[in-house]
């Protein structure tokens, strides 16, 4: 069987997969592929599925399967799996780093020093200790973030439409999370329900001066509403790893004050790439064993 590695993975993954079949990274051979392995870059939509008549198995190295047309794949008898267990710590550490960097004014301090300025009196800081972190979605990544936030003396509350109780956080309604949180970190999948949920109406329910962290998916927030709230000072900060369009083109966030932007690097730790490789090998091994 032909295994197509459509995106970039750890350098040794092709060799490890050769135990199960022929491995290619040539997207031009999609028509011969029985297994296609992707991260978030390659979109497995109807076009790609129609171009792959031998396809039986799609592996998403990572969590969100919003880049794959799962219903269409399944209607063609193609199984789709992800590797949700691999990335949690990597993404939670980035979310935590963003949350700690904003009140510490880390980026502004670094930029101003390199511009030859000494802003000792201007760069006021606040602490995380004693503040409330509100999590939207209490899945794997949010639970890892909760552990880290508690270690810094934060109170951790959460809303999850599908989870009533959790040891990781005090569960409450979404409106209460909005009203009580000094920091809000979003950890839902992108679905019809979550698309655009962080909009002007939601921001109006939040504490003035709240800071939001988004490491889940860009379209969960309405970028123009967030940029406007940053401009008015209603939001004190917005840190995001993900965008409406990636790479972003003409995003209002690029010029908004107090926006902290990273290029979708939540899962890009060396350790995570190693874990992804292990999970993918396991998935391919299980598939090959069933044949
Ligand atoms: P998970 O499935 O463990 O948790 C998601 C949680 O969201 C679940 O508890 C679910 O019940 C909840 N949820 C679903 N719909 C909701 C709604 N309408 N309102 C409130 N909660 C809702 O997923 P995870 O591993 O924690 O990952 C979360 C998301 O992070 C992924 O879906 C993915 O989009 C994103 N992600 C981003 C990166 C990155 O590189 N930045 C890497 C990995 C994952």
Tab-separated table of C-alpha atoms and ligand atoms in Angstrom:
chain	number	residue	atom	x	y	z
A	1	UNK	CA	0.000	0.000	0.000
A	2	UNK	CA	1.077	3.615	-0.566
A	3	UNK	CA	1.242	5.969	2.408
A	4	UNK	CA	1.237	9.680	1.514
A	5	UNK	CA	2.776	12.011	4.087
A	6	UNK	CA	1.199	15.218	2.857
A	7	UNK	CA	2.587	17.640	5.471
A	8	UNK	CA	5.859	18.121	7.360
A	9	UNK	CA	6.555	15.643	10.160
A	10	UNK	CA	9.630	14.502	12.042
A	11	UNK	CA	12.464	13.608	9.694
A	12	UNK	CA	12.525	9.933	10.712
A	13	UNK	CA	8.780	9.297	10.220
A	14	UNK	CA	8.982	8.153	6.542
A	15	UNK	CA	11.585	5.538	7.526
A	16	UNK	CA	9.500	4.329	10.491
A	17	UNK	CA	6.421	3.925	8.263
A	18	UNK	CA	8.280	1.925	5.623
A	19	UNK	CA	7.669	-1.175	7.769
A	20	UNK	CA	4.016	-0.986	6.677
A	21	UNK	CA	4.152	0.028	3.021
A	22	UNK	CA	5.684	2.323	0.453
A	23	UNK	CA	5.963	5.899	1.727
A	24	UNK	CA	5.883	9.048	-0.391
A	25	UNK	CA	5.836	12.773	0.266
A	26	UNK	CA	4.895	13.500	-3.368
A	27	UNK	CA	1.386	15.007	-3.310
A	28	UNK	CA	1.185	14.236	-7.055
A	29	UNK	CA	0.718	10.545	-6.101
A	30	UNK	CA	-2.518	11.171	-4.173
A	31	UNK	CA	-4.400	8.985	-6.688
A	32	UNK	CA	-2.431	5.893	-5.555
A	33	UNK	CA	-2.566	6.568	-1.809
A	34	UNK	CA	-4.349	4.184	0.571
A	35	UNK	CA	-3.387	6.215	3.653
A	36	UNK	CA	-2.988	9.995	3.730
A	37	UNK	CA	-1.340	11.594	6.762
A	38	UNK	CA	-1.770	15.348	7.325
A	39	UNK	CA	-1.255	18.045	9.918
A	40	UNK	CA	-3.320	21.255	9.606
A	41	UNK	CA	-1.783	22.573	6.376
A	42	UNK	CA	-3.240	20.134	3.855
A	43	UNK	CA	-7.039	20.356	3.669
A	44	UNK	CA	-8.669	17.017	2.924
A	45	UNK	CA	-11.813	18.253	1.190
A	46	UNK	CA	-14.085	16.725	-1.454
A	47	UNK	CA	-11.584	17.530	-4.240
A	48	UNK	CA	-8.727	15.670	-2.591
A	49	UNK	CA	-10.957	12.731	-1.613
A	50	UNK	CA	-12.346	12.466	-5.163
A	51	UNK	CA	-8.776	12.522	-6.497
A	52	UNK	CA	-7.860	9.546	-4.270
A	53	UNK	CA	-9.943	6.518	-5.352
A	54	UNK	CA	-7.784	4.057	-3.358
A	55	UNK	CA	-7.973	6.056	-0.136
A	56	UNK	CA	-9.124	4.091	2.950
A	57	UNK	CA	-7.618	5.915	5.923
A	58	UNK	CA	-6.845	9.555	6.800
A	59	UNK	CA	-4.696	10.308	9.837
A	60	UNK	CA	-4.676	13.851	11.204
A	61	UNK	CA	-1.501	14.318	13.227
A	62	UNK	CA	-2.992	16.734	15.766
A	63	UNK	CA	-6.392	17.503	17.239
A	64	UNK	CA	-8.799	19.576	15.105
A	65	UNK	CA	-10.394	17.617	12.247
A	66	UNK	CA	-12.080	20.788	10.917
A	67	UNK	CA	-9.534	20.686	8.049
A	68	UNK	CA	-11.022	17.371	6.861
A	69	UNK	CA	-14.448	16.791	5.300
A	70	UNK	CA	-15.181	13.911	7.689
A	71	UNK	CA	-18.823	13.244	6.628
A	72	UNK	CA	-17.802	13.067	2.949
A	73	UNK	CA	-14.825	10.807	3.724
A	74	UNK	CA	-17.009	8.499	5.813
A	75	UNK	CA	-19.672	8.393	3.080
A	76	UNK	CA	-16.938	6.934	0.858
A	77	UNK	CA	-15.935	4.334	3.475
A	78	UNK	CA	-12.758	6.236	4.431
A	79	UNK	CA	-11.910	6.201	8.153
A	80	UNK	CA	-10.587	9.412	9.736
A	81	UNK	CA	-8.633	9.484	13.010
A	82	UNK	CA	-6.638	12.125	14.864
A	83	UNK	CA	-3.982	12.014	17.601
A	84	UNK	CA	-5.637	14.123	20.306
A	85	UNK	CA	-3.450	12.841	23.125
A	86	UNK	CA	-0.173	14.150	21.680
A	87	UNK	CA	-0.453	17.947	21.660
A	88	UNK	CA	-2.092	18.949	24.947
A	89	UNK	CA	1.025	19.955	26.898
A	90	UNK	CA	2.560	21.799	23.939
A	91	UNK	CA	-0.550	23.950	23.394
A	92	UNK	CA	-1.193	24.477	27.111
A	93	UNK	CA	2.372	25.722	27.616
A	94	UNK	CA	1.955	28.241	24.770
A	95	UNK	CA	-1.385	29.433	26.192
A	96	UNK	CA	0.251	29.809	29.599
A	97	UNK	CA	3.244	31.657	28.140
A	98	UNK	CA	0.848	34.074	26.408
A	99	UNK	CA	-1.143	34.590	29.593
A	100	UNK	CA	2.036	35.326	31.576
A	101	UNK	CA	3.578	37.539	28.867
A	102	UNK	CA	0.642	39.972	28.590
A	103	UNK	CA	0.510	41.420	32.142
A	104	UNK	CA	4.312	41.283	32.317
A	105	UNK	CA	4.506	43.535	29.221
A	106	UNK	CA	7.253	41.214	27.967
A	107	UNK	CA	6.933	41.996	24.273
A	108	UNK	CA	6.691	45.776	24.743
A	109	UNK	CA	9.676	45.686	27.106
A	110	UNK	CA	11.795	43.732	24.637
A	111	UNK	CA	10.829	45.894	21.645
A	112	UNK	CA	11.434	49.155	23.551
A	113	UNK	CA	14.872	48.019	24.818
A	114	UNK	CA	15.909	47.188	21.258
A	115	UNK	CA	14.738	50.656	20.211
A	116	UNK	CA	17.106	52.124	22.816
A	117	UNK	CA	14.297	53.197	25.189
A	118	UNK	CA	14.338	52.748	28.985
A	119	UNK	CA	10.634	52.484	29.925
A	120	UNK	CA	11.164	51.512	33.573
A	121	UNK	CA	8.422	53.893	34.767
A	122	UNK	CA	5.965	53.283	31.877
A	123	UNK	CA	5.799	49.493	31.779
A	124	UNK	CA	3.558	48.733	34.739
A	125	UNK	CA	2.955	45.048	35.436
A	126	UNK	CA	0.224	43.081	37.179
A	127	UNK	CA	0.418	39.575	38.652
A	128	UNK	CA	-1.423	36.363	37.790
A	129	UNK	CA	-1.644	35.383	41.467
A	130	UNK	CA	-5.194	35.775	42.786
A	131	UNK	CA	-6.707	36.439	39.343
A	132	UNK	CA	-9.453	34.313	37.779
A	133	UNK	CA	-8.829	32.287	34.632
A	134	UNK	CA	-11.991	31.321	32.736
A	135	UNK	CA	-11.685	28.346	30.393
A	136	UNK	CA	-14.158	27.839	27.560
A	137	UNK	CA	-14.136	24.095	26.885
A	138	UNK	CA	-12.604	21.844	29.581
A	139	UNK	CA	-10.946	19.264	27.334
A	140	UNK	CA	-7.387	17.984	27.307
A	141	UNK	CA	-5.567	21.270	26.643
A	142	UNK	CA	-7.707	23.318	29.038
A	143	UNK	CA	-7.103	20.802	31.840
A	144	UNK	CA	-3.313	21.044	31.339
A	145	UNK	CA	-3.578	24.844	31.419
A	146	UNK	CA	-5.665	24.673	34.610
A	147	UNK	CA	-2.883	22.763	36.409
A	148	UNK	CA	-0.357	25.432	35.434
A	149	UNK	CA	-2.640	28.352	36.352
A	150	UNK	CA	-3.380	26.870	39.790
A	151	UNK	CA	0.348	26.486	40.412
A	152	UNK	CA	0.571	30.270	39.912
A	153	UNK	CA	-2.161	30.904	42.501
A	154	UNK	CA	-5.001	31.568	40.066
A	155	UNK	CA	-8.653	30.644	40.586
A	156	UNK	CA	-9.767	28.494	37.630
A	157	UNK	CA	-13.381	28.449	36.424
A	158	UNK	CA	-14.804	26.925	33.251
A	159	UNK	CA	-17.781	26.520	30.947
A	160	UNK	CA	-18.229	23.496	28.723
A	161	UNK	CA	-21.461	22.837	26.871
A	162	UNK	CA	-20.926	19.075	27.142
A	163	UNK	CA	-19.216	18.664	30.524
A	164	UNK	CA	-21.040	19.344	33.796
A	165	UNK	CA	-18.382	18.420	36.331
A	166	UNK	CA	-14.608	18.541	36.326
A	167	UNK	CA	-11.870	18.175	38.913
A	168	UNK	CA	-9.829	20.702	36.945
A	169	UNK	CA	-12.043	23.772	37.364
A	170	UNK	CA	-15.149	25.212	39.008
A	171	UNK	CA	-17.820	24.693	36.337
A	172	UNK	CA	-20.340	27.483	35.732
A	173	UNK	CA	-22.488	29.105	33.049
A	174	UNK	CA	-20.837	30.880	30.124
A	175	UNK	CA	-22.238	34.220	31.282
A	176	UNK	CA	-20.675	33.742	34.724
A	177	UNK	CA	-17.319	32.828	33.175
A	178	UNK	CA	-17.530	36.035	31.128
A	179	UNK	CA	-18.497	38.129	34.171
A	180	UNK	CA	-15.925	36.732	36.634
A	181	UNK	CA	-12.759	36.118	34.580
A	182	UNK	CA	-9.671	38.335	34.372
A	183	UNK	CA	-8.295	36.005	31.679
A	184	UNK	CA	-10.344	33.899	29.276
A	185	UNK	CA	-8.701	31.073	27.349
A	186	UNK	CA	-10.634	29.330	24.583
A	187	UNK	CA	-10.253	25.572	24.065
A	188	UNK	CA	-13.243	24.378	22.043
A	189	UNK	CA	-13.170	22.717	18.639
A	190	UNK	CA	-14.342	24.826	15.677
A	191	UNK	CA	-17.959	23.816	15.081
A	192	UNK	CA	-21.139	25.549	13.892
A	193	UNK	CA	-21.826	26.310	17.576
A	194	UNK	CA	-18.449	27.844	18.379
A	195	UNK	CA	-17.836	29.749	15.123
A	196	UNK	CA	-17.931	33.476	15.955
A	197	UNK	CA	-18.813	32.908	19.632
A	198	UNK	CA	-16.327	35.537	20.844
A	199	UNK	CA	-18.008	38.540	19.250
A	200	UNK	CA	-18.988	42.062	20.355
A	201	UNK	CA	-22.013	40.764	22.319
A	202	UNK	CA	-19.860	38.258	24.233
A	203	UNK	CA	-17.156	40.848	24.933
A	204	UNK	CA	-19.835	43.201	26.328
A	205	UNK	CA	-20.588	40.563	29.005
A	206	UNK	CA	-16.932	40.294	30.075
A	207	UNK	CA	-15.118	42.274	32.777
A	208	UNK	CA	-13.673	45.524	31.430
A	209	UNK	CA	-9.943	45.007	31.027
A	210	UNK	CA	-10.171	41.237	30.510
A	211	UNK	CA	-7.425	39.525	28.493
A	212	UNK	CA	-8.308	36.714	26.059
A	213	UNK	CA	-6.078	33.889	24.824
A	214	UNK	CA	-7.015	31.884	21.730
A	215	UNK	CA	-5.026	28.773	20.860
A	216	UNK	CA	-7.958	26.780	19.432
A	217	UNK	CA	-9.177	28.013	16.038
A	218	UNK	CA	-9.246	31.531	14.553
A	219	UNK	CA	-12.888	31.622	13.395
A	220	UNK	CA	-14.093	31.033	16.990
A	221	UNK	CA	-13.492	34.771	17.448
A	222	UNK	CA	-14.705	37.631	15.282
A	223	UNK	CA	-11.377	39.343	14.596
A	224	UNK	CA	-12.926	42.744	13.775
A	225	UNK	CA	-14.892	42.790	17.070
A	226	UNK	CA	-11.799	41.848	19.080
A	227	UNK	CA	-9.684	44.496	17.318
A	228	UNK	CA	-12.355	47.143	18.027
A	229	UNK	CA	-12.479	46.151	21.719
A	230	UNK	CA	-8.672	46.353	21.929
A	231	UNK	CA	-8.818	49.787	20.306
A	232	UNK	CA	-11.372	51.071	22.818
A	233	UNK	CA	-9.514	49.547	25.783
A	234	UNK	CA	-12.507	47.317	26.668
A	235	UNK	CA	-10.120	44.398	26.171
A	236	UNK	CA	-6.694	44.850	27.796
A	237	UNK	CA	-5.085	42.156	25.699
A	238	UNK	CA	-5.665	39.453	23.120
A	239	UNK	CA	-3.122	36.732	22.454
A	240	UNK	CA	-3.735	34.415	19.551
A	241	UNK	CA	-1.960	31.575	17.775
A	242	UNK	CA	-4.730	31.068	15.202
A	243	UNK	CA	-6.490	33.197	12.583
A	244	UNK	CA	-9.504	33.428	10.310
A	245	UNK	CA	-7.163	32.883	7.409
A	246	UNK	CA	-3.711	31.349	7.795
A	247	UNK	CA	-1.363	33.003	7.140
A	248	UNK	CA	-3.540	36.051	7.939
A	249	UNK	CA	-4.130	38.559	5.170
A	250	UNK	CA	-5.170	42.051	6.193
A	251	UNK	CA	-6.269	40.909	9.659
A	252	UNK	CA	-7.328	43.880	11.840
A	253	UNK	CA	-5.416	42.176	14.683
A	254	UNK	CA	-2.057	42.973	13.061
A	255	UNK	CA	-2.446	46.676	13.868
A	256	UNK	CA	-4.577	46.424	17.036
A	257	UNK	CA	-3.022	47.611	20.320
A	258	UNK	CA	-2.131	44.939	22.896
A	259	UNK	CA	-2.524	42.052	20.453
A	260	UNK	CA	0.099	39.315	20.851
A	261	UNK	CA	0.359	37.169	17.721
A	262	UNK	CA	2.120	33.866	17.013
A	263	UNK	CA	2.051	31.882	13.727
A	264	UNK	CA	0.068	28.724	14.733
A	265	UNK	CA	2.965	27.195	16.659
A	266	UNK	CA	0.915	25.679	19.489
A	267	UNK	CA	1.767	22.115	18.532
A	268	UNK	CA	5.252	22.839	17.211
A	269	UNK	CA	7.408	21.619	20.069
A	270	UNK	CA	10.155	19.092	19.405
A	271	UNK	CA	8.623	16.833	22.068
A	272	UNK	CA	5.185	17.004	20.473
A	273	UNK	CA	6.506	16.164	17.010
A	274	UNK	CA	8.091	13.076	18.550
A	275	UNK	CA	4.801	12.118	20.253
A	276	UNK	CA	2.895	12.754	16.990
A	277	UNK	CA	5.275	10.412	15.181
A	278	UNK	CA	4.699	7.677	17.798
A	279	UNK	CA	0.887	8.102	17.601
A	280	UNK	CA	0.916	7.977	13.796
A	281	UNK	CA	3.048	4.830	13.737
A	282	UNK	CA	0.591	3.237	16.209
A	283	UNK	CA	-2.402	4.187	14.018
A	284	UNK	CA	-0.776	2.811	10.834
A	285	UNK	CA	0.303	-0.373	12.655
A	286	UNK	CA	-3.271	-0.983	13.886
A	287	UNK	CA	-4.668	-0.363	10.375
A	288	UNK	CA	-2.121	-2.706	8.762
A	289	UNK	CA	-2.881	-5.413	11.362
A	290	UNK	CA	-6.597	-5.348	10.454
A	291	UNK	CA	-6.036	-5.733	6.715
B	1	LIG	P1	-10.832	18.258	23.482
B	1	LIG	O1	-11.713	17.575	22.517
B	1	LIG	O2	-10.104	17.448	24.512
B	1	LIG	O3	-11.657	19.396	24.255
B	1	LIG	C1	-12.580	20.251	23.623
B	1	LIG	C2	-13.642	20.602	24.661
B	1	LIG	O4	-14.512	21.596	24.085
B	1	LIG	C3	-14.538	19.406	25.037
B	1	LIG	O5	-14.554	19.237	26.454
B	1	LIG	C4	-15.901	19.778	24.496
B	1	LIG	O6	-16.984	19.292	25.290
B	1	LIG	C5	-15.838	21.299	24.520
B	1	LIG	N1	-16.826	21.951	23.658
B	1	LIG	C6	-17.280	21.541	22.449
B	1	LIG	N2	-18.215	22.404	21.981
B	1	LIG	C7	-18.341	23.372	22.928
B	1	LIG	C8	-19.160	24.533	23.020
B	1	LIG	N3	-20.023	24.856	22.059
B	1	LIG	N4	-19.038	25.311	24.133
B	1	LIG	C9	-18.177	24.965	25.131
B	1	LIG	N5	-17.370	23.876	25.083
B	1	LIG	C10	-17.459	23.087	23.994
B	1	LIG	O7	-9.798	19.085	22.599
B	1	LIG	P2	-8.355	19.644	23.013
B	1	LIG	O8	-7.335	18.583	22.752
B	1	LIG	O9	-8.406	20.302	24.330
B	1	LIG	O10	-8.181	20.740	21.844
B	1	LIG	C11	-9.032	21.882	21.773
B	1	LIG	C12	-8.843	22.578	20.439
B	1	LIG	O11	-7.526	23.125	20.376
B	1	LIG	C13	-8.896	21.634	19.219
B	1	LIG	O12	-10.194	21.402	18.780
B	1	LIG	C14	-8.062	22.351	18.196
B	1	LIG	O13	-8.896	23.118	17.367
B	1	LIG	C15	-7.167	23.274	19.017
B	1	LIG	N6	-5.740	22.960	18.871
B	1	LIG	C16	-4.886	23.945	18.470
B	1	LIG	C17	-3.526	23.689	18.336
B	1	LIG	C18	-2.541	24.781	17.951
B	1	LIG	O14	-1.531	24.479	17.341
B	1	LIG	N7	-2.797	26.038	18.295
B	1	LIG	C19	-3.026	22.400	18.567
B	1	LIG	C20	-3.907	21.413	19.013
B	1	LIG	C21	-5.255	21.702	19.149
